[in-house]
PDB file of N, CA and C in Angstrom:
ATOM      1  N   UNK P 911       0.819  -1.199   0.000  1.00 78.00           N
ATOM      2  CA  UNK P 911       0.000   0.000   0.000  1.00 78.00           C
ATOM      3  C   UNK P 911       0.864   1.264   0.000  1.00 78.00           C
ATOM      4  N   UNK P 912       1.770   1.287   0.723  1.00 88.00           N
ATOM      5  CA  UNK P 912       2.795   2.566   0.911  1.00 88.00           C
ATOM      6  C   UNK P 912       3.091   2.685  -0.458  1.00 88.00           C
ATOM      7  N   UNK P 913       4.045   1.882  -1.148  1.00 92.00           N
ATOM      8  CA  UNK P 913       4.553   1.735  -2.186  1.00 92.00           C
ATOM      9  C   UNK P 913       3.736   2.246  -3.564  1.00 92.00           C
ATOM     10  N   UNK P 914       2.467   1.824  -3.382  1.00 93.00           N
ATOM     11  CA  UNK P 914       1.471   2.570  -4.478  1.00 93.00           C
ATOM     12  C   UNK P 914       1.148   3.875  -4.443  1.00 93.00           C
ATOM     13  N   UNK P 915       0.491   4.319  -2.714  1.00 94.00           N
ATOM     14  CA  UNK P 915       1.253   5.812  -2.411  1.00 94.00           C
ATOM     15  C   UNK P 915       2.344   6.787  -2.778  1.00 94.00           C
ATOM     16  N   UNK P 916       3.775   6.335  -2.545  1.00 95.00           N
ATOM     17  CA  UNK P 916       4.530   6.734  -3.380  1.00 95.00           C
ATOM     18  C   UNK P 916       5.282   6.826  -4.433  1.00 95.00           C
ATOM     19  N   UNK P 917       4.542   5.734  -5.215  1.00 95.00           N
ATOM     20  CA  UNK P 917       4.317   6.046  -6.835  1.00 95.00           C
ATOM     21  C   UNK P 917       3.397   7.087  -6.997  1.00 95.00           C
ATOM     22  N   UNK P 918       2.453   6.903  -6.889  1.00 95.00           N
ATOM     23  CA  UNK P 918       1.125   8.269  -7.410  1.00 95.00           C
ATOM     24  C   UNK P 918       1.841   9.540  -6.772  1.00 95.00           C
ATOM     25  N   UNK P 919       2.452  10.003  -5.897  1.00 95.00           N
ATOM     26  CA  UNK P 919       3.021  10.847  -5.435  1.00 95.00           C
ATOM     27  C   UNK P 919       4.069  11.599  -6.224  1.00 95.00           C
ATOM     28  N   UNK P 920       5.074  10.147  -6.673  1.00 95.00           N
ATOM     29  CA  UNK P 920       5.906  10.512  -7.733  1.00 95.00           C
ATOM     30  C   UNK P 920       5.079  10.805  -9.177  1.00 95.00           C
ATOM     31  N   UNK P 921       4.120  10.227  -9.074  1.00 95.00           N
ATOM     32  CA  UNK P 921       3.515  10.769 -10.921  1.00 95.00           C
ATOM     33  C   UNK P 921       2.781  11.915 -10.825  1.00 95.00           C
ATOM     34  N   UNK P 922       2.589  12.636  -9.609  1.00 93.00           N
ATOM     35  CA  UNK P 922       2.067  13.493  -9.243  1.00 93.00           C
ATOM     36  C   UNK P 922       3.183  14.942  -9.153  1.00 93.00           C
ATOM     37  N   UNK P 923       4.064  14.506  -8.659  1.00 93.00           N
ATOM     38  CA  UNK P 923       5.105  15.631  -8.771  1.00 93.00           C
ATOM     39  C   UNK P 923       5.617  15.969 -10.189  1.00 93.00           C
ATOM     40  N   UNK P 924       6.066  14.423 -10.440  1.00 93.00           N
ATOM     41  CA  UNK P 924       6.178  14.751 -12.042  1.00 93.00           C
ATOM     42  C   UNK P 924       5.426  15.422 -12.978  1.00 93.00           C
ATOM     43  N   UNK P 925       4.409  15.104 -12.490  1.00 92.00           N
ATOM     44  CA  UNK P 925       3.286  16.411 -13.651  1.00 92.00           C
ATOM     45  C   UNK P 925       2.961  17.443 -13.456  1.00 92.00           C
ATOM     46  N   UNK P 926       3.185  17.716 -12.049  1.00 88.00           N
ATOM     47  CA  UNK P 926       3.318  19.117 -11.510  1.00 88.00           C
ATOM     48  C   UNK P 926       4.866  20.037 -12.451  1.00 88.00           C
ATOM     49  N   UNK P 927       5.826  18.926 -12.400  1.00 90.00           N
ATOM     50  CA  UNK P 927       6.981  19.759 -12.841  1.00 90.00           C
ATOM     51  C   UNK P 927       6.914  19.725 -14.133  1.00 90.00           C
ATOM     52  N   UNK P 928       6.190  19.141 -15.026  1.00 89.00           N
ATOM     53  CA  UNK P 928       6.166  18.750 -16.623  1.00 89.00           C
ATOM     54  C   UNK P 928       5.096  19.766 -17.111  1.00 89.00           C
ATOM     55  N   UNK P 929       3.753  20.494 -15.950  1.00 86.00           N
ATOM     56  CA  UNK P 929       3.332  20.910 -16.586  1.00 86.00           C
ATOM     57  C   UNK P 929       3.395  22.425 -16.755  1.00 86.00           C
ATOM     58  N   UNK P 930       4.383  23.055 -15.564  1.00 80.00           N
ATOM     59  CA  UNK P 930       5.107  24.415 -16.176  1.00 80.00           C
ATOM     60  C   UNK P 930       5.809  24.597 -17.098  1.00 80.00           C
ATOM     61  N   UNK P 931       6.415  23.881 -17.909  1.00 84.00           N
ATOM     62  CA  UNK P 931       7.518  24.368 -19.351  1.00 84.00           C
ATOM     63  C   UNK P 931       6.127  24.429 -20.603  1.00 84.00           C
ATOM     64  N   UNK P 932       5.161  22.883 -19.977  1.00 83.00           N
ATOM     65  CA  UNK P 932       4.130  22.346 -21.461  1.00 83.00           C
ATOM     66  C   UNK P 932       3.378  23.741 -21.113  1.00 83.00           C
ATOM     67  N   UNK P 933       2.944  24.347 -20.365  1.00 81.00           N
ATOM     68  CA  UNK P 933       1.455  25.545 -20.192  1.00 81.00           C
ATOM     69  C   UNK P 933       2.429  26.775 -19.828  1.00 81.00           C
ATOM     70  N   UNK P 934       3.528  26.866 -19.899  1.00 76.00           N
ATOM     71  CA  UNK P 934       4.480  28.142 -19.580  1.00 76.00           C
ATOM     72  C   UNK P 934       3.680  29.423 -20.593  1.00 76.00           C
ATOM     73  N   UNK P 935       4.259  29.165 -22.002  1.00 78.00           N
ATOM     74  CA  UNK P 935       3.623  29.737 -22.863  1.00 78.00           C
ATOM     75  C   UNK P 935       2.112  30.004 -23.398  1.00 78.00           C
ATOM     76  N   UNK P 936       1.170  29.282 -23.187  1.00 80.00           N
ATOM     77  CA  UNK P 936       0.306  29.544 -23.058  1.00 80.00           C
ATOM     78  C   UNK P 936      -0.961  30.154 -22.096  1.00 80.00           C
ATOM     79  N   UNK P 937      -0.513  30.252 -21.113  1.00 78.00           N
ATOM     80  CA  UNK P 937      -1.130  31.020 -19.756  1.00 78.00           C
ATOM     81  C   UNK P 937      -0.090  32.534 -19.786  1.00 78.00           C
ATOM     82  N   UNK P 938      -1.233  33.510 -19.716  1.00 82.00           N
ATOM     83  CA  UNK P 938      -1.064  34.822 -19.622  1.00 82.00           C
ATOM     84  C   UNK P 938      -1.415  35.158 -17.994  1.00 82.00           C
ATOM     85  N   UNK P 939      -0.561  35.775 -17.561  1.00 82.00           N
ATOM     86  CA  UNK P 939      -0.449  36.103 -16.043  1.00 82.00           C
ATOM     87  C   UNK P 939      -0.638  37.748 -15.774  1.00 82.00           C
ATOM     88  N   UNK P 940      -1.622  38.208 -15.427  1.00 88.00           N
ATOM     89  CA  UNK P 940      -1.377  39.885 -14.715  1.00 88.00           C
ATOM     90  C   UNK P 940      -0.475  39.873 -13.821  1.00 88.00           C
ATOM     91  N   UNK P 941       0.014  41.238 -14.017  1.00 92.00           N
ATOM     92  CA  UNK P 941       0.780  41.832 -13.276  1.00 92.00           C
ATOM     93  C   UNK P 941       0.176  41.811 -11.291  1.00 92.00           C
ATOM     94  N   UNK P 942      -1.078  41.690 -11.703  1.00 95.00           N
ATOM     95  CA  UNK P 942      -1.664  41.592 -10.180  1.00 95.00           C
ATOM     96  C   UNK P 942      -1.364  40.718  -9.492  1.00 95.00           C
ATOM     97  N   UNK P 943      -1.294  39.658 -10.498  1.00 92.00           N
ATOM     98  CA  UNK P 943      -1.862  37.977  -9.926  1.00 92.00           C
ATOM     99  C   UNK P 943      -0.293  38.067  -9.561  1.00 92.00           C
ATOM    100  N   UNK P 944       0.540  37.951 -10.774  1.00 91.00           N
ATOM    101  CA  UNK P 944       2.086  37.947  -9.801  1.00 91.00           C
ATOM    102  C   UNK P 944       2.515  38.351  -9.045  1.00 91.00           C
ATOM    103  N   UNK P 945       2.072  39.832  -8.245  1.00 95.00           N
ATOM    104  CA  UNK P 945       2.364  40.681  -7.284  1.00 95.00           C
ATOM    105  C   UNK P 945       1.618  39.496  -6.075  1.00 95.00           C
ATOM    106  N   UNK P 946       0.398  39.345  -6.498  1.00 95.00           N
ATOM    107  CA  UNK P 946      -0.018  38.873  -5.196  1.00 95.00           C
ATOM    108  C   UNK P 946       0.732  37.056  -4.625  1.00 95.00           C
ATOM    109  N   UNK P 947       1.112  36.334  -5.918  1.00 92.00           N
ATOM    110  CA  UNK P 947       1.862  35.122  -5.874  1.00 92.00           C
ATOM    111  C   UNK P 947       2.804  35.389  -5.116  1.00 92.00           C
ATOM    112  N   UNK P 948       3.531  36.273  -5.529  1.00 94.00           N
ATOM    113  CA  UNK P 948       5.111  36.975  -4.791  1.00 94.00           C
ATOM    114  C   UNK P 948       4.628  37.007  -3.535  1.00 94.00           C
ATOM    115  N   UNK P 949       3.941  37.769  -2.965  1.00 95.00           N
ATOM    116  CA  UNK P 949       3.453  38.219  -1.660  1.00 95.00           C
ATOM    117  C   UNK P 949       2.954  36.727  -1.098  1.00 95.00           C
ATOM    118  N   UNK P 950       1.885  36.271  -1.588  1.00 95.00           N
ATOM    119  CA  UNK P 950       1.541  34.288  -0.901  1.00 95.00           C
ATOM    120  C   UNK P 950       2.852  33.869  -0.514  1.00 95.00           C
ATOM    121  N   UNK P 951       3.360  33.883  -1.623  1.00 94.00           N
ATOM    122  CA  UNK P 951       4.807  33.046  -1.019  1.00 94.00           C
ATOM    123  C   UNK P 951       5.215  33.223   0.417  1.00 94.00           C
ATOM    124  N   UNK P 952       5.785  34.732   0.152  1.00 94.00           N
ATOM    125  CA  UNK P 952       6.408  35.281   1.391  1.00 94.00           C
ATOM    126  C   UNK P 952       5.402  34.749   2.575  1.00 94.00           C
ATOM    127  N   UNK P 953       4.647  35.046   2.361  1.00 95.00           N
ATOM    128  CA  UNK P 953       3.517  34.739   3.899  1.00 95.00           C
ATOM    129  C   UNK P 953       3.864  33.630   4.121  1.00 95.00           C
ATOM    130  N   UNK P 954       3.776  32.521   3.454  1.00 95.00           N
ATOM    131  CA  UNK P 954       3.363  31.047   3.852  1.00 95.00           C
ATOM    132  C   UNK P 954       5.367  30.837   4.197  1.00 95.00           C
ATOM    133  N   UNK P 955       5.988  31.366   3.707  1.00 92.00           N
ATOM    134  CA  UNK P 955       7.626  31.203   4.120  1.00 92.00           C
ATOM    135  C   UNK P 955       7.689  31.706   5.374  1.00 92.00           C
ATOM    136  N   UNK P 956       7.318  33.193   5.845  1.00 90.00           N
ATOM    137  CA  UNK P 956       7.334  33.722   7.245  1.00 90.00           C
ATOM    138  C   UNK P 956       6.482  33.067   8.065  1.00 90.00           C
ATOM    139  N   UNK P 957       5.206  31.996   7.801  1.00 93.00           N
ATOM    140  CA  UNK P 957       4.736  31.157   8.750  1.00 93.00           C
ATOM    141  C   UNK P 957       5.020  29.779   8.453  1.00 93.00           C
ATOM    142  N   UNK P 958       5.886  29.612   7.701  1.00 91.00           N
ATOM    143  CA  UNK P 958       6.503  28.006   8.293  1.00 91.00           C
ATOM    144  C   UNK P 958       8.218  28.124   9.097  1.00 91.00           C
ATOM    145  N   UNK P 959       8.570  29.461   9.201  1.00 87.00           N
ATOM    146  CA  UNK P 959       9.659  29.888  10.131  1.00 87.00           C
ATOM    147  C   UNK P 959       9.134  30.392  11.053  1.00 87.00           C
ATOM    148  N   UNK P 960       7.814  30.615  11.419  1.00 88.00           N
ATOM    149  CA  UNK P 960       7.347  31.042  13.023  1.00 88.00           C
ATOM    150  C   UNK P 960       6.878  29.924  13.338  1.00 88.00           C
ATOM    151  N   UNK P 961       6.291  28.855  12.608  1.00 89.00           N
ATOM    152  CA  UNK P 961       5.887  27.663  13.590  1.00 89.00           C
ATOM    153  C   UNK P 961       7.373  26.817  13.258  1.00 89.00           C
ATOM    154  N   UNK P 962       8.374  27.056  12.785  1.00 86.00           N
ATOM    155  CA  UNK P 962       9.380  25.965  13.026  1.00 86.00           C
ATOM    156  C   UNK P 962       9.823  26.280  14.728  1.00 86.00           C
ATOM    157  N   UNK P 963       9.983  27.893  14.342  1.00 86.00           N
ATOM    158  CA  UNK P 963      10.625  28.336  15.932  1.00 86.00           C
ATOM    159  C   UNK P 963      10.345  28.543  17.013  1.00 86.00           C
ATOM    160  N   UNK P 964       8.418  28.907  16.837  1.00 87.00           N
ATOM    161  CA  UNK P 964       7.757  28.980  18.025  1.00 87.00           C
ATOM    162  C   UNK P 964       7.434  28.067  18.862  1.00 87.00           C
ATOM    163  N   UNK P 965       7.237  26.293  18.354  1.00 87.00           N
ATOM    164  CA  UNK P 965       6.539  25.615  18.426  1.00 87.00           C
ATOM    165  C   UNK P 965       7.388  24.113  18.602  1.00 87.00           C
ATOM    166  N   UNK P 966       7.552  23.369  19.296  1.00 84.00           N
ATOM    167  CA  UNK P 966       8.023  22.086  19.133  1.00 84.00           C
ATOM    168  C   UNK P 966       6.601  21.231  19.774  1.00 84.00           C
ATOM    169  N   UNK P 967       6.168  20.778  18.567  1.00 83.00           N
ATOM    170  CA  UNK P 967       4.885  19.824  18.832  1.00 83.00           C
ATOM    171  C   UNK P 967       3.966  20.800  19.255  1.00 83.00           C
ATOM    172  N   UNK P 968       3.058  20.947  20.614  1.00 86.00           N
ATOM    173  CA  UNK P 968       2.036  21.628  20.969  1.00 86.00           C
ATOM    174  C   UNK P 968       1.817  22.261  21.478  1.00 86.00           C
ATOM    175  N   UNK P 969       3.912  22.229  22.165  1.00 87.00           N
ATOM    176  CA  UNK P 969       4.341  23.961  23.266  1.00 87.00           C
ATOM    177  C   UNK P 969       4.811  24.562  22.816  1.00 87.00           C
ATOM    178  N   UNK P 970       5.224  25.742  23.578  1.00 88.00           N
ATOM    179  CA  UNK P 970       5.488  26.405  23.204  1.00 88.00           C
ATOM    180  C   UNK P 970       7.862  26.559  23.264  1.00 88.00           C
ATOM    181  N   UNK P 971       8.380  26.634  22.330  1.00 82.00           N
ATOM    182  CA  UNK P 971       9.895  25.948  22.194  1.00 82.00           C
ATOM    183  C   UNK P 971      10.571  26.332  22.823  1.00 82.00           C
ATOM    184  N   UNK P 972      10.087  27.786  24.010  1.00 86.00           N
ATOM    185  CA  UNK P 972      11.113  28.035  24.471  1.00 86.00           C
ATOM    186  C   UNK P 972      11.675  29.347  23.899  1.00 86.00           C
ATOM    187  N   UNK P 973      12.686  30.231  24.656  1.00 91.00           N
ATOM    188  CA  UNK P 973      13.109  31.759  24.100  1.00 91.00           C
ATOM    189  C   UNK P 973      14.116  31.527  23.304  1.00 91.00           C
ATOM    190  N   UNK P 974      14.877  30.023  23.505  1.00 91.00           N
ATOM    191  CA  UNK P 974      16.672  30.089  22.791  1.00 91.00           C
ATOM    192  C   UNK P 974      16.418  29.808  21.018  1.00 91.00           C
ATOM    193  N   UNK P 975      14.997  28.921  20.841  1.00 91.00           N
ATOM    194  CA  UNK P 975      15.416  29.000  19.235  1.00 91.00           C
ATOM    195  C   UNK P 975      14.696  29.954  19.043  1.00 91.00           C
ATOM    196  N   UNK P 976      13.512  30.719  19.413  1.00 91.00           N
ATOM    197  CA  UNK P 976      13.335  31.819  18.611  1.00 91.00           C
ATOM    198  C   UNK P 976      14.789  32.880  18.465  1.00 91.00           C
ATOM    199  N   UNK P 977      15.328  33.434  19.608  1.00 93.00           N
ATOM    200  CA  UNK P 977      16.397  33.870  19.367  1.00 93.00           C
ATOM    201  C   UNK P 977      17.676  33.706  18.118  1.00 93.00           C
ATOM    202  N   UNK P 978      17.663  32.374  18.460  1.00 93.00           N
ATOM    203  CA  UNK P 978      18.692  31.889  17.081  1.00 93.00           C
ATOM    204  C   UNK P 978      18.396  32.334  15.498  1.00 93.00           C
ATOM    205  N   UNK P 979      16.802  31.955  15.835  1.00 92.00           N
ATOM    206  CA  UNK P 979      16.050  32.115  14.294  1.00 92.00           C
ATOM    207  C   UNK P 979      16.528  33.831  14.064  1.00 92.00           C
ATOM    208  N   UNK P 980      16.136  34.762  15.036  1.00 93.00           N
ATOM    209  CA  UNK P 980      16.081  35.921  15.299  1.00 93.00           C
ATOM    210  C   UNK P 980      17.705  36.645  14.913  1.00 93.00           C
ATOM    211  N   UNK P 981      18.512  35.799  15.392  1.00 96.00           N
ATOM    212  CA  UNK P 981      19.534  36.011  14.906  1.00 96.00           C
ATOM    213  C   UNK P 981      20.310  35.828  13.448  1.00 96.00           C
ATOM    214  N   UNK P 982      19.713  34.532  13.053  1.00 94.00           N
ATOM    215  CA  UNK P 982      19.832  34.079  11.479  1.00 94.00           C
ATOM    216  C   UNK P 982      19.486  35.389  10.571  1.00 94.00           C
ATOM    217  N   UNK P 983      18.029  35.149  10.755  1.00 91.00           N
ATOM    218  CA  UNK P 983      17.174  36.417  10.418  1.00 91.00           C
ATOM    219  C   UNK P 983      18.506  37.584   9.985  1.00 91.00           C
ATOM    220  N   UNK P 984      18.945  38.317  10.696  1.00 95.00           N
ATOM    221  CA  UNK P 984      19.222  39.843  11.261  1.00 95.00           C
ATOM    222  C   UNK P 984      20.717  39.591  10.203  1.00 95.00           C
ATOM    223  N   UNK P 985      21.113  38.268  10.554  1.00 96.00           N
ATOM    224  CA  UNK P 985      22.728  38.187   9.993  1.00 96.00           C
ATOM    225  C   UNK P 985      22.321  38.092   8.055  1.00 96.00           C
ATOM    226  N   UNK P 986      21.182  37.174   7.828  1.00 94.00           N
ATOM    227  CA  UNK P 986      20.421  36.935   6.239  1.00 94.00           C
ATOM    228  C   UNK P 986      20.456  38.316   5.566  1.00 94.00           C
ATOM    229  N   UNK P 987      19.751  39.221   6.804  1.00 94.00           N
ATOM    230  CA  UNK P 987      19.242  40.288   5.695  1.00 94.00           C
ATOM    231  C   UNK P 987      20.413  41.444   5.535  1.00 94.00           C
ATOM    232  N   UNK P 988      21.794  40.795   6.333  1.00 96.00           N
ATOM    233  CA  UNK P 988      23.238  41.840   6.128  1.00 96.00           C
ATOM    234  C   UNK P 988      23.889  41.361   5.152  1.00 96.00           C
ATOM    235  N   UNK P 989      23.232  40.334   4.687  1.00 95.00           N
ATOM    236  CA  UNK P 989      23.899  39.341   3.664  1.00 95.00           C
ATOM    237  C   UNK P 989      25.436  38.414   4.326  1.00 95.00           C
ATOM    238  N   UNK P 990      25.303  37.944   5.247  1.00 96.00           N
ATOM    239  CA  UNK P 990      26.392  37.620   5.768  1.00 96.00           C
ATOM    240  C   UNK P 990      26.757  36.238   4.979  1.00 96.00           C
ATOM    241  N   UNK P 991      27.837  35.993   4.908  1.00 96.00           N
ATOM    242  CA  UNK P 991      27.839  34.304   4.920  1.00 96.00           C
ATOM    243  C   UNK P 991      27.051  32.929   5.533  1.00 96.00           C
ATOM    244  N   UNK P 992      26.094  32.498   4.142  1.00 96.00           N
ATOM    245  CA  UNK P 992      25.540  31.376   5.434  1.00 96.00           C
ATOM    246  C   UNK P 992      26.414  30.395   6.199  1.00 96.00           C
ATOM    247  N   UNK P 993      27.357  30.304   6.023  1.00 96.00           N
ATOM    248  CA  UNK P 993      28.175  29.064   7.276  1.00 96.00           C
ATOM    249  C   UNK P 993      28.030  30.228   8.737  1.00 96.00           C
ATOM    250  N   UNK P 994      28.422  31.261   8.551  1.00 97.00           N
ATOM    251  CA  UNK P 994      28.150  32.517   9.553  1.00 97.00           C
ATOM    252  C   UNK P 994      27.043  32.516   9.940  1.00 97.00           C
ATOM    253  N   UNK P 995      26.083  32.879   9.223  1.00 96.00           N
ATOM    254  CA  UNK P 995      24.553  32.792   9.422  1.00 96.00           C
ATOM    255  C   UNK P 995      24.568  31.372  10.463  1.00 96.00           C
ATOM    256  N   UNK P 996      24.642  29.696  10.027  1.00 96.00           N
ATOM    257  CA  UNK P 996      24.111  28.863  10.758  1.00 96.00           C
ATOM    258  C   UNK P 996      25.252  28.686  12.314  1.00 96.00           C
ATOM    259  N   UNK P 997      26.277  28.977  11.825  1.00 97.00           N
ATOM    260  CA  UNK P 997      27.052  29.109  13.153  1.00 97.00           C
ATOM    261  C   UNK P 997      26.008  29.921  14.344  1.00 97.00           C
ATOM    262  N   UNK P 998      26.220  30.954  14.106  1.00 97.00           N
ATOM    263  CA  UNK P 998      26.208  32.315  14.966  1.00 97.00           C
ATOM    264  C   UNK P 998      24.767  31.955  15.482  1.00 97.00           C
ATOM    265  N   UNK P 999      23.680  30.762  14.627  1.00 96.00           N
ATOM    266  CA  UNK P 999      22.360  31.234  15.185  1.00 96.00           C
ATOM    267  C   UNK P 999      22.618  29.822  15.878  1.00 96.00           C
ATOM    268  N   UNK P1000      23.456  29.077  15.550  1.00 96.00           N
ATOM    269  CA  UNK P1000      23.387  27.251  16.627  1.00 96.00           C
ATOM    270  C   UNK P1000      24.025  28.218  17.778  1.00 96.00           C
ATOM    271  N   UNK P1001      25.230  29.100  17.637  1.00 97.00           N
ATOM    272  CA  UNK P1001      25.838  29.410  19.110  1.00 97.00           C
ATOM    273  C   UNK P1001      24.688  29.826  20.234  1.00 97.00           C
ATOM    274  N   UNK P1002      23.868  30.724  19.061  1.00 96.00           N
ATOM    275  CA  UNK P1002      23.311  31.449  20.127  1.00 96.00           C
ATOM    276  C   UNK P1002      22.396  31.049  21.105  1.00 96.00           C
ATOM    277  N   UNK P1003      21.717  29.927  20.152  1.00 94.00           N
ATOM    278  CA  UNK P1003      20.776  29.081  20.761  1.00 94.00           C
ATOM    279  C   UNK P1003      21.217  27.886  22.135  1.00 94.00           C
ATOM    280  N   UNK P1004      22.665  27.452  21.427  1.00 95.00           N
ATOM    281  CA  UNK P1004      23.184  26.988  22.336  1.00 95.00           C
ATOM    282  C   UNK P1004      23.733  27.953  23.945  1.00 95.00           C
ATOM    283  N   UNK P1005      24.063  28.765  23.941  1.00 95.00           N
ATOM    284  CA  UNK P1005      24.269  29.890  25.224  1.00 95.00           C
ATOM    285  C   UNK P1005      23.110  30.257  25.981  1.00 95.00           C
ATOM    286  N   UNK P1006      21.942  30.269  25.163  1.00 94.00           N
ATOM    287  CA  UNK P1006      20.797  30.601  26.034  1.00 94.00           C
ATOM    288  C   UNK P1006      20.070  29.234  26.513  1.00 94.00           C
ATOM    289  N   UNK P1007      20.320  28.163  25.903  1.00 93.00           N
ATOM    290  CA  UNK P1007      20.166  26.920  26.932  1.00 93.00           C
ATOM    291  C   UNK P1007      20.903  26.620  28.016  1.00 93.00           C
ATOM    292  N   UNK P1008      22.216  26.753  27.373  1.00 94.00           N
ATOM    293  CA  UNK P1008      23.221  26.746  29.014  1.00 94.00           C
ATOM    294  C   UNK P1008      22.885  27.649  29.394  1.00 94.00           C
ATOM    295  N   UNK P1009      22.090  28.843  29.522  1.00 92.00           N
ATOM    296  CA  UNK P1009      22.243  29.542  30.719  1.00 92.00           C
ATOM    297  C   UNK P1009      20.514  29.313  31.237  1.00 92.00           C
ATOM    298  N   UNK P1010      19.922  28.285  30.844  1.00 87.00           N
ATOM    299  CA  UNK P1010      18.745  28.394  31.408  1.00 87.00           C
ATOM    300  C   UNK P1010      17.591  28.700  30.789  1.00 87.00           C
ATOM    301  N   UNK P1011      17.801  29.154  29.983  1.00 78.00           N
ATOM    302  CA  UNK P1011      16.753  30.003  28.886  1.00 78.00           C
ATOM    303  C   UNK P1011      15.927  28.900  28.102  1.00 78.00           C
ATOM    304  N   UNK P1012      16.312  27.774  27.838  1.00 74.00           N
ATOM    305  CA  UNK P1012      15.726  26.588  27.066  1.00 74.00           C
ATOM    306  C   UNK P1012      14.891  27.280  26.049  1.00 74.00           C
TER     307      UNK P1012
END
């Protein structure tokens, strides 16, 4: 049963990805509709990084990974290096557990 699951899954992605190049050219898009796609995105990206960080299962995660995230965040938008970026936000997270903060 699994196995038939992830076949249809796979023929399912596949036609998802086969059918943007085949309908690329033929679907006309406003300028609206893309403004507002652009914007969906962003939303649904800024709420699957508030429930990664807010949330472990049904509590609430604690101050040290929002912080980290918070820190990623701040270092992303200076354009820093991501090895910098994931360092600096594991340190941080890690310091505010050792000190209690969980």
């Amino acid at each position: 049963m699994s196995l038939l699951a992830v076949l249809l899954l796979a023929a399912g992605t596949y036609a998802f990805r086969l059918a943007g190049p085949l309908l690329g050219g033929r679907l006309t898009v406003s300028d609206r509709l893309r403004h507002l796609l652009a914007v969906a995105a962003a939303v649904l990206l800024v709420a699957l990084v508030a429930t990664g960080a807010l949330t472990d299962g049904r509590d609430f995660a604690g101050w040290a990974r929002p912080a980290g995230v918070l820190v990623a965040g701040v270092l992303a938008l200076r354009r820093a290096p991501f090895p910098l970026v994931v360092v600096a936000a594991a340190a941080t997270t890690a310091v505010l557990r050792l000190c209690g903060a969980a």
